[in-house]
Short mmCIF file of C-alpha atoms in Angstrom, two decimals:
data_model
loop_
_atom_site.label_atom_id
_atom_site.label_comp_id
_atom_site.label_asym_id
_atom_site.label_seq_id
_atom_site.Cartn_x
_atom_site.Cartn_y
_atom_site.Cartn_z
CA MET A 5 99.72 144.29 199.47
CA LEU A 6 97.74 142.05 201.81
CA LYS A 7 98.76 141.59 205.42
CA PRO A 8 100.43 138.21 206.14
CA TYR A 9 97.36 136.78 207.89
CA LEU A 10 95.14 137.81 204.96
CA LYS A 11 97.60 136.18 202.56
CA LEU A 12 97.38 132.96 204.54
CA TRP A 13 93.58 133.13 204.59
CA TYR A 14 93.51 133.79 200.84
CA THR A 15 95.81 130.84 200.17
CA LEU A 16 93.82 128.51 202.41
CA ALA A 17 90.58 129.61 200.76
CA CYS A 18 91.93 128.93 197.26
CA LEU A 19 94.24 125.96 197.62
CA ASP A 20 93.40 122.50 198.86
CA TRP A 21 96.09 121.65 201.41
CA TRP A 22 95.25 117.94 201.25
CA GLY A 23 96.60 117.51 197.73
CA ASP A 24 93.49 117.48 195.53
CA GLY A 25 94.21 120.72 193.68
CA ILE A 26 92.26 123.95 193.55
CA ARG A 27 88.85 123.98 195.14
CA THR A 28 86.46 124.85 192.39
CA GLY A 29 83.54 127.16 192.67
CA ALA A 30 82.25 130.48 191.39
CA GLY A 31 83.05 129.63 187.77
CA MET A 32 86.51 128.16 188.36
CA SER A 33 87.64 124.84 186.99
CA ASP A 34 90.84 122.92 187.65
CA THR A 35 91.85 122.69 184.01
CA ASN A 36 91.98 126.40 183.17
CA THR A 37 92.70 128.11 186.49
CA TRP A 38 96.07 129.81 186.82
CA ILE A 39 97.89 131.06 189.91
CA VAL A 40 99.14 134.54 189.03
CA PHE A 41 102.07 135.84 191.06
CA THR A 42 104.78 138.45 190.91
CA ILE A 43 108.51 138.09 190.67
CA GLN A 44 109.66 141.61 191.46
CA ASN A 45 107.23 143.78 189.44
CA TYR A 46 106.56 141.26 186.66
CA LEU A 47 103.48 139.03 186.48
CA PHE A 48 103.89 135.28 186.00
CA ALA A 49 101.54 132.32 186.15
CA LEU A 50 101.46 128.57 186.62
CA PRO A 51 98.54 126.21 186.08
CA SER A 52 96.90 125.74 189.47
CA LEU A 53 97.22 121.97 189.25
CA GLN A 54 101.03 122.30 189.14
CA VAL A 55 101.18 124.07 192.52
CA LYS A 56 101.02 122.04 195.71
CA GLU A 57 101.31 124.85 198.26
CA VAL A 58 102.19 128.50 198.71
CA LEU A 59 104.50 129.05 201.68
CA TYR A 60 104.88 132.35 203.55
CA ASP A 61 107.66 133.34 205.96
CA VAL A 62 109.42 129.97 206.04
CA PRO A 63 113.09 130.32 207.05
CA VAL A 64 115.66 129.48 204.38
CA ASP A 65 119.15 128.30 205.30
CA SER A 66 121.81 129.52 202.90
CA LEU A 67 124.36 127.15 201.41
CA PRO A 68 128.01 127.99 200.82
CA PHE A 69 129.62 127.69 197.40
CA VAL A 70 126.42 127.49 195.35
CA PRO A 71 125.26 129.66 192.43
CA PRO A 72 123.42 132.83 193.56
CA ALA A 73 120.11 131.67 192.05
CA LEU A 74 120.11 128.79 194.53
CA CYS A 75 119.05 130.79 197.60
CA GLY A 76 119.39 127.91 200.03
CA VAL A 77 117.17 125.19 201.43
CA LEU A 78 114.01 125.14 203.48
CA LEU A 79 112.46 122.44 205.61
CA TRP A 80 108.72 121.93 205.18
CA GLN A 81 106.71 119.08 206.67
CA GLY A 82 109.80 116.93 207.08
CA GLU A 83 111.02 117.47 203.49
CA ILE A 84 114.00 119.54 202.36
CA TYR A 85 113.50 121.78 199.32
CA ALA A 86 116.09 123.75 197.37
CA VAL A 87 114.94 127.36 196.84
CA LEU A 88 115.42 128.88 193.40
CA ASP A 89 115.04 132.57 192.65
CA PRO A 90 113.86 132.94 189.02
CA ALA A 91 114.82 136.63 189.09
CA LEU A 92 118.48 135.65 189.56
CA LEU A 93 118.14 132.90 186.94
CA SER A 94 117.14 135.54 184.40
CA GLY A 95 119.93 137.96 185.35
CA LYS A 96 117.87 140.38 187.43
CA VAL A 97 118.35 141.48 191.04
CA GLY A 98 117.30 138.94 193.67
CA GLN A 99 113.95 139.23 195.40
CA ASN A 100 113.51 140.45 198.96
CA SER A 101 110.71 138.05 199.78
CA CYS A 102 109.90 135.03 201.92
CA THR A 103 107.14 133.58 199.73
CA TYR A 104 107.59 130.28 197.89
CA LEU A 105 105.66 128.04 195.50
CA LEU A 106 105.96 124.30 196.03
CA PRO A 107 105.37 122.49 192.73
CA ARG A 108 103.11 119.46 192.96
CA HIS A 109 105.00 116.97 190.80
CA ALA A 110 108.54 118.33 190.88
CA SER A 111 111.54 117.08 192.75
CA GLN A 112 112.69 118.84 195.91
CA VAL A 113 112.84 122.30 194.30
CA CYS A 114 110.62 125.28 195.14
CA ILE A 115 110.37 128.70 193.52
CA LYS A 116 110.84 132.00 195.32
CA ILE A 117 108.19 134.57 194.36
CA THR A 118 107.36 138.08 195.50
CA ASP A 119 103.62 137.68 196.08
CA VAL A 120 100.49 135.81 194.95
CA VAL A 121 98.22 138.15 193.01
CA ALA A 122 95.17 136.15 191.93
CA LEU A 123 93.60 132.99 190.69
CA HIS A 124 92.67 133.63 187.07
CA THR A 125 90.46 131.50 184.84
CA LEU A 126 91.22 131.42 181.11
CA SER A 127 90.02 129.69 178.02
CA GLU A 128 92.69 127.97 175.92
CA ASP A 129 92.34 130.50 173.08
CA GLU A 130 93.34 133.37 175.42
CA ILE A 131 96.85 131.92 175.82
CA GLN A 132 99.58 132.82 173.34
CA TRP A 133 101.95 129.87 173.19
CA GLU A 134 104.13 131.35 170.44
CA SER A 135 106.01 134.56 169.68
CA LEU A 136 107.56 134.90 173.11
CA PRO A 137 109.87 137.81 173.92
CA PRO A 138 113.51 136.90 173.19
CA GLY A 139 115.61 135.63 176.07
CA LYS A 140 112.68 134.22 178.04
CA ASP A 141 114.03 130.67 178.36
CA PHE A 142 111.74 129.77 181.25
CA CYS A 143 108.54 131.09 179.67
CA ALA A 144 106.14 128.79 177.84
CA GLY A 145 103.61 131.42 176.79
CA GLN A 146 101.73 134.49 177.88
CA PHE A 147 98.27 135.96 178.34
CA ASP A 148 96.70 139.29 179.21
CA MET A 149 95.02 139.91 182.55
CA GLU A 150 93.29 143.25 183.01
CA GLY A 151 95.52 144.86 180.39
CA ARG A 152 98.78 143.51 181.82
CA GLN A 153 100.99 140.85 180.27
CA VAL A 154 101.34 137.66 182.32
CA ARG A 155 104.14 135.26 181.38
CA ILE A 156 103.57 131.54 181.85
CA ILE A 157 106.53 129.87 183.52
CA SER A 158 107.70 126.53 182.20
CA LEU A 159 107.90 124.73 185.51
CA GLU A 160 109.75 121.81 183.93
CA ALA A 161 112.47 124.13 182.60
CA VAL A 162 112.95 125.92 185.95
CA VAL A 163 113.01 122.68 187.97
CA SER A 164 115.36 121.02 185.48
CA HIS A 165 117.72 123.99 185.71
CA GLY A 166 117.59 123.84 189.51
CA GLU A 167 118.32 120.11 189.53
CA ARG A 168 121.35 120.70 187.27
CA MET A 169 122.63 123.35 189.70
CA LEU A 170 122.13 120.95 192.61
CA SER A 171 124.02 118.18 190.84
CA TYR A 172 127.16 120.37 190.85
CA VAL A 173 126.95 120.98 194.60
#
């Protein structure tokens, strides 16, 4: 695992903090570049254009009387974001991490992850959009990266679920 300052350098080198998406170069293009990350020991991915920022070590304030998957809220650049833990949404043990993905076009919901692994470029025919494992409600597809299965998260499904949880609070 990279040291925190290396993680920050890696994120700054790969992501454009001014809102224009992934900086392209060395064979990468915006349309088929995926941010691969872990949630516990499982690999997941989102299209790079759906991710605004990766946050490290941002404090989260817990909220009373909310479902466990709603970890709390964080304040980032004057905005308040609800923090969702997809591990708890899928019935697994919660993550012991302080790393978060801020979606670009979502409401005030961010996703708790374990770590960013890589930026991975794919062609469309490498993605399997069908025949998903049963019970993977938040997965939209999958692909292989270096012999390991990477599940594609349906950001819309996760954010929608988080917004429903917030509406009950």
